PDB file of C-alpha atoms in Angstrom:
ATOM      1  CA  MET A  28      14.679  10.516  11.664  1.00 47.00           C
ATOM      2  CA  ARG A  29      13.765   9.398  15.275  1.00 55.00           C
ATOM      3  CA  LEU A  30      15.438   6.213  16.804  1.00 52.00           C
ATOM      4  CA  ALA A  31      12.200   5.597  18.870  1.00 53.00           C
ATOM      5  CA  PRO A  32       9.213   4.517  16.541  1.00 56.00           C
ATOM      6  CA  HIS A  33      12.685   1.844  14.634  1.00 49.00           C
ATOM      7  CA  TRP A  34      12.749   0.599  18.858  1.00 47.00           C
ATOM      8  CA  ARG A  35       9.107   0.109  19.374  1.00 53.00           C
ATOM      9  CA  VAL A  36       9.531  -2.766  16.661  1.00 56.00           C
ATOM     10  CA  ARG A  37      12.245  -3.692  16.395  1.00 52.00           C
ATOM     11  CA  ALA A  38      11.090  -7.365  17.989  1.00 51.00           C
ATOM     12  CA  GLN A  39       9.104  -7.878  14.759  1.00 52.00           C
ATOM     13  CA  ARG A  40      11.291  -5.762  12.765  1.00 59.00           C
ATOM     14  CA  LEU A  41      14.098  -8.541  13.170  1.00 66.00           C
ATOM     15  CA  GLN A  42      12.826 -11.343  14.498  1.00 72.00           C
ATOM     16  CA  LEU A  43       9.505 -11.575  13.209  1.00 85.00           C
ATOM     17  CA  ARG A  44       8.038 -11.417  15.952  1.00 86.00           C
ATOM     18  CA  GLY A  45       3.904 -11.909  16.262  1.00 87.00           C
ATOM     19  CA  GLU A  46       1.287 -12.630  18.621  1.00 90.00           C
ATOM     20  CA  VAL A  47      -1.302 -15.303  19.123  1.00 91.00           C
ATOM     21  CA  CYS A  48      -4.822 -15.215  20.256  1.00 91.00           C
ATOM     22  CA  GLN A  49      -5.128 -17.389  23.268  1.00 90.00           C
ATOM     23  CA  CYS A  50      -8.902 -17.414  22.733  1.00 91.00           C
ATOM     24  CA  CYS A  51      -9.072 -18.627  19.147  1.00 92.00           C
ATOM     25  CA  GLY A  52      -4.801 -19.477  18.640  1.00 91.00           C
ATOM     26  CA  GLU A  53      -5.041 -17.247  15.465  1.00 92.00           C
ATOM     27  CA  ARG A  54      -0.949 -16.400  14.415  1.00 93.00           C
ATOM     28  CA  LEU A  55      -0.964 -12.615  14.355  1.00 92.00           C
ATOM     29  CA  PHE A  56       1.571 -10.868  12.535  1.00 88.00           C
ATOM     30  CA  PRO A  57       2.057  -7.369  13.106  1.00 86.00           C
ATOM     31  CA  PRO A  58       1.420  -7.716  16.502  1.00 85.00           C
ATOM     32  CA  ARG A  59      -1.959  -6.097  17.502  1.00 85.00           C
ATOM     33  CA  ASP A  60      -4.232  -5.624  20.247  1.00 83.00           C
ATOM     34  CA  VAL A  61      -7.821  -7.459  19.389  1.00 90.00           C
ATOM     35  CA  CYS A  62      -7.736 -10.562  17.146  1.00 92.00           C
ATOM     36  CA  PRO A  63      -9.602  -9.687  13.603  1.00 91.00           C
ATOM     37  CA  ALA A  64     -10.863 -13.237  14.147  1.00 91.00           C
ATOM     38  CA  CYS A  65     -12.451 -13.408  17.002  1.00 93.00           C
ATOM     39  CA  HIS A  66     -12.591  -9.996  18.705  1.00 94.00           C
ATOM     40  CA  GLN A  67     -10.755 -10.922  21.723  1.00 92.00           C
ATOM     41  CA  PRO A  68      -7.139  -9.683  22.919  1.00 88.00           C
ATOM     42  CA  ALA A  69      -4.061 -11.037  21.526  1.00 84.00           C
ATOM     43  CA  ASP A  70      -1.632 -10.354  23.571  1.00 83.00           C
ATOM     44  CA  LYS A  71       0.404 -13.617  24.184  1.00 89.00           C
ATOM     45  CA  PRO A  72       3.930 -12.715  22.344  1.00 89.00           C
ATOM     46  CA  PHE A  73       4.879 -15.758  18.971  1.00 90.00           C
ATOM     47  CA  ALA A  74       8.225 -16.568  17.463  1.00 89.00           C
ATOM     48  CA  PHE A  75       7.174 -17.148  13.834  1.00 91.00           C
ATOM     49  CA  CYS A  76       9.634 -19.760  12.286  1.00 92.00           C
ATOM     50  CA  GLY A  77      10.491 -17.757   9.917  1.00 91.00           C
ATOM     51  CA  GLU A  78       9.787 -20.106   6.765  1.00 95.00           C
ATOM     52  CA  GLY A  79       7.247 -20.085   4.340  1.00 96.00           C
ATOM     53  CA  THR A  80       5.763 -19.821   0.364  1.00 97.00           C
ATOM     54  CA  VAL A  81       5.469 -17.150  -1.852  1.00 98.00           C
ATOM     55  CA  TYR A  82       1.971 -16.163  -2.666  1.00 98.00           C
ATOM     56  CA  SER A  83       2.264 -13.678  -5.205  1.00 97.00           C
ATOM     57  CA  PHE A  84       5.376 -10.604  -6.165  1.00 97.00           C
ATOM     58  CA  SER A  85       5.767  -8.068  -8.217  1.00 96.00           C
ATOM     59  CA  THR A  86       8.832  -6.503  -9.211  1.00 95.00           C
ATOM     60  CA  VAL A  87       9.700  -3.002  -8.914  1.00 94.00           C
ATOM     61  CA  TYR A  88      11.828  -1.196 -11.748  1.00 93.00           C
ATOM     62  CA  GLU A  89      11.194   2.749 -10.630  1.00 94.00           C
ATOM     63  CA  ALA A  90      11.518   2.369  -7.568  1.00 89.00           C
ATOM     64  CA  PRO A  91      10.347   4.908  -4.665  1.00 88.00           C
ATOM     65  CA  LYS A  92      13.523   7.580  -3.264  1.00 82.00           C
ATOM     66  CA  GLY A  93      15.433   5.842  -0.789  1.00 74.00           C
ATOM     67  CA  TYR A  94      15.373   2.674  -2.367  1.00 79.00           C
ATOM     68  CA  GLU A  95      16.294   2.967  -5.903  1.00 83.00           C
ATOM     69  CA  ARG A  96      19.738   1.457  -5.121  1.00 80.00           C
ATOM     70  CA  PHE A  97      17.817  -1.698  -4.826  1.00 81.00           C
ATOM     71  CA  ALA A  98      16.189  -1.545  -8.334  1.00 87.00           C
ATOM     72  CA  PRO A  99      14.824  -3.953  -9.765  1.00 91.00           C
ATOM     73  CA  TYR A 100      13.684  -5.454  -6.501  1.00 91.00           C
ATOM     74  CA  THR A 101      10.736  -8.116  -5.609  1.00 95.00           C
ATOM     75  CA  ILE A 102       8.198  -7.590  -3.170  1.00 95.00           C
ATOM     76  CA  ALA A 103       6.501 -10.541  -2.724  1.00 97.00           C
ATOM     77  CA  LEU A 104       3.468 -11.320  -0.566  1.00 97.00           C
ATOM     78  CA  VAL A 105       5.005 -14.257   1.580  1.00 97.00           C
ATOM     79  CA  ARG A 106       2.636 -17.100   3.770  1.00 97.00           C
ATOM     80  CA  LEU A 107       4.003 -17.591   6.678  1.00 96.00           C
ATOM     81  CA  LYS A 108       3.708 -21.565   7.616  1.00 96.00           C
ATOM     82  CA  GLU A 109       2.231 -20.623  10.646  1.00 94.00           C
ATOM     83  CA  GLY A 110      -0.343 -18.638   8.723  1.00 92.00           C
ATOM     84  CA  PRO A 111       0.449 -15.073   7.948  1.00 93.00           C
ATOM     85  CA  LEU A 112       0.503 -13.237   5.165  1.00 94.00           C
ATOM     86  CA  VAL A 113       3.739 -10.885   5.132  1.00 94.00           C
ATOM     87  CA  THR A 114       4.405  -8.367   2.803  1.00 94.00           C
ATOM     88  CA  ALA A 115       8.606  -8.328   2.220  1.00 94.00           C
ATOM     89  CA  GLN A 116      10.965  -7.747  -0.449  1.00 93.00           C
ATOM     90  CA  LEU A 117      12.582 -10.727  -2.058  1.00 96.00           C
ATOM     91  CA  THR A 118      16.798 -10.416  -1.859  1.00 93.00           C
ATOM     92  CA  ASP A 119      19.169 -13.434  -3.325  1.00 93.00           C
ATOM     93  CA  ILE A 120      17.233 -13.727  -5.907  1.00 93.00           C
ATOM     94  CA  ASP A 121      17.196 -12.788 -10.230  1.00 93.00           C
ATOM     95  CA  PRO A 122      13.719 -11.510 -10.287  1.00 92.00           C
ATOM     96  CA  ALA A 123      13.580 -13.655 -13.429  1.00 93.00           C
ATOM     97  CA  ASP A 124      13.830 -16.640 -11.030  1.00 95.00           C
ATOM     98  CA  VAL A 125      11.047 -15.997  -8.263  1.00 96.00           C
ATOM     99  CA  ARG A 126       7.793 -17.553  -9.005  1.00 97.00           C
ATOM    100  CA  ILE A 127       4.681 -17.922  -6.744  1.00 97.00           C
ATOM    101  CA  GLY A 128       5.169 -21.421  -3.899  1.00 97.00           C
ATOM    102  CA  LEU A 129       8.747 -20.143  -4.126  1.00 97.00           C
ATOM    103  CA  PRO A 130       9.608 -21.527  -0.616  1.00 97.00           C
ATOM    104  CA  VAL A 131      11.262 -18.579   0.976  1.00 97.00           C
ATOM    105  CA  GLU A 132      12.960 -17.961   4.940  1.00 95.00           C
ATOM    106  CA  MET A 133      13.281 -14.756   6.646  1.00 92.00           C
ATOM    107  CA  VAL A 134      16.782 -12.787   7.199  1.00 92.00           C
ATOM    108  CA  THR A 135      17.380  -9.675   7.977  1.00 85.00           C
ATOM    109  CA  ARG A 136      19.129  -7.104   6.654  1.00 84.00           C
ATOM    110  CA  VAL A 137      19.433  -3.047   5.870  1.00 79.00           C
ATOM    111  CA  LEU A 138      16.111  -1.561   4.625  1.00 75.00           C
ATOM    112  CA  ARG A 139      16.946   2.051   4.015  1.00 69.00           C
ATOM    113  CA  GLU A 140      20.060   4.077   5.307  1.00 68.00           C
ATOM    114  CA  GLU A 141      18.486   7.881   5.706  1.00 68.00           C
ATOM    115  CA  GLY A 142      21.330   9.768   4.333  1.00 62.00           C
ATOM    116  CA  GLU A 143      25.161   9.461   4.211  1.00 65.00           C
ATOM    117  CA  ASP A 144      25.811  10.387   7.821  1.00 62.00           C
ATOM    118  CA  GLY A 145      22.111   9.303   9.345  1.00 67.00           C
ATOM    119  CA  MET A 146      20.417   5.681  11.162  1.00 69.00           C
ATOM    120  CA  VAL A 147      20.914   2.595   9.083  1.00 73.00           C
ATOM    121  CA  ILE A 148      17.099   0.944   9.658  1.00 73.00           C
ATOM    122  CA  TYR A 149      17.271  -3.055   9.896  1.00 77.00           C
ATOM    123  CA  GLY A 150      14.998  -5.351   8.576  1.00 83.00           C
ATOM    124  CA  TYR A 151      13.168  -8.395   7.424  1.00 88.00           C
ATOM    125  CA  LYS A 152      13.694  -9.646   3.794  1.00 92.00           C
ATOM    126  CA  PHE A 153      13.337 -13.081   2.060  1.00 95.00           C
ATOM    127  CA  ARG A 154      15.771 -15.393   0.307  1.00 95.00           C
ATOM    128  CA  PRO A 155      15.306 -18.801  -1.605  1.00 96.00           C
ATOM    129  CA  LEU A 156      15.409 -21.488   1.402  1.00 92.00           C
ATOM    130  CA  LEU A 157      18.632 -22.642   1.384  1.00 84.00           C
ATOM    131  CA  GLU A 158      19.191 -26.068   1.565  1.00 74.00           C
ATOM    132  CA  ARG A 159      20.077 -27.648   5.200  1.00 64.00           C
ATOM    133  CA  GLU A 160      22.573 -30.853   5.685  1.00 49.00           C
ATOM    134  CA  VAL A 161      20.922 -32.813   8.351  1.00 47.00           C
ATOM    135  CA  ALA A 162      23.045 -33.558  11.188  1.00 50.00           C
ATOM    136  CA  GLY A 163      25.114 -37.537  10.362  1.00 47.00           C
ATOM    137  CA  THR A 164      23.174 -37.864   6.972  1.00 48.00           C
ATOM    138  CA  GLU A 165      25.969 -36.054   4.795  1.00 51.00           C
ATOM    139  CA  ALA A 166      27.936 -38.472   2.928  1.00 48.00           C
ATOM    140  CA  ARG A 167      31.954 -38.214   4.670  1.00 44.00           C
ATOM    141  CA  GLU A 168      34.734 -39.666   2.631  1.00 45.00           C
TER     142      GLU A 168
END
């Protein structure tokens, strides 16, 4: 396992960072050199909010090598609030409770481990959106 490839993609993998096209405004994830919509350079960094909804999903029962400990797990296409579709594993939810349209948020979790003494690879997954308390609106007793 080489460290360099993981180091190069750390911003998009840990912070959900992409780019925005300065010509047409398209938000891109993962980052690309050229905007697929207008074919112009797309090099302005953009941080996604990390919230979205489940667009489609499938549950994996027979996991590939290295992911057996997560099975069964659900892989989903998540439509981010800013537009792009992202493929990611869902976490903190029973596969039977997943549905299209489910509001989700990005979290950083372990993706895999390279051997017993190897590198631990972290990245984004999505979990059901947690309800947030709005300051000043919670009941006080």
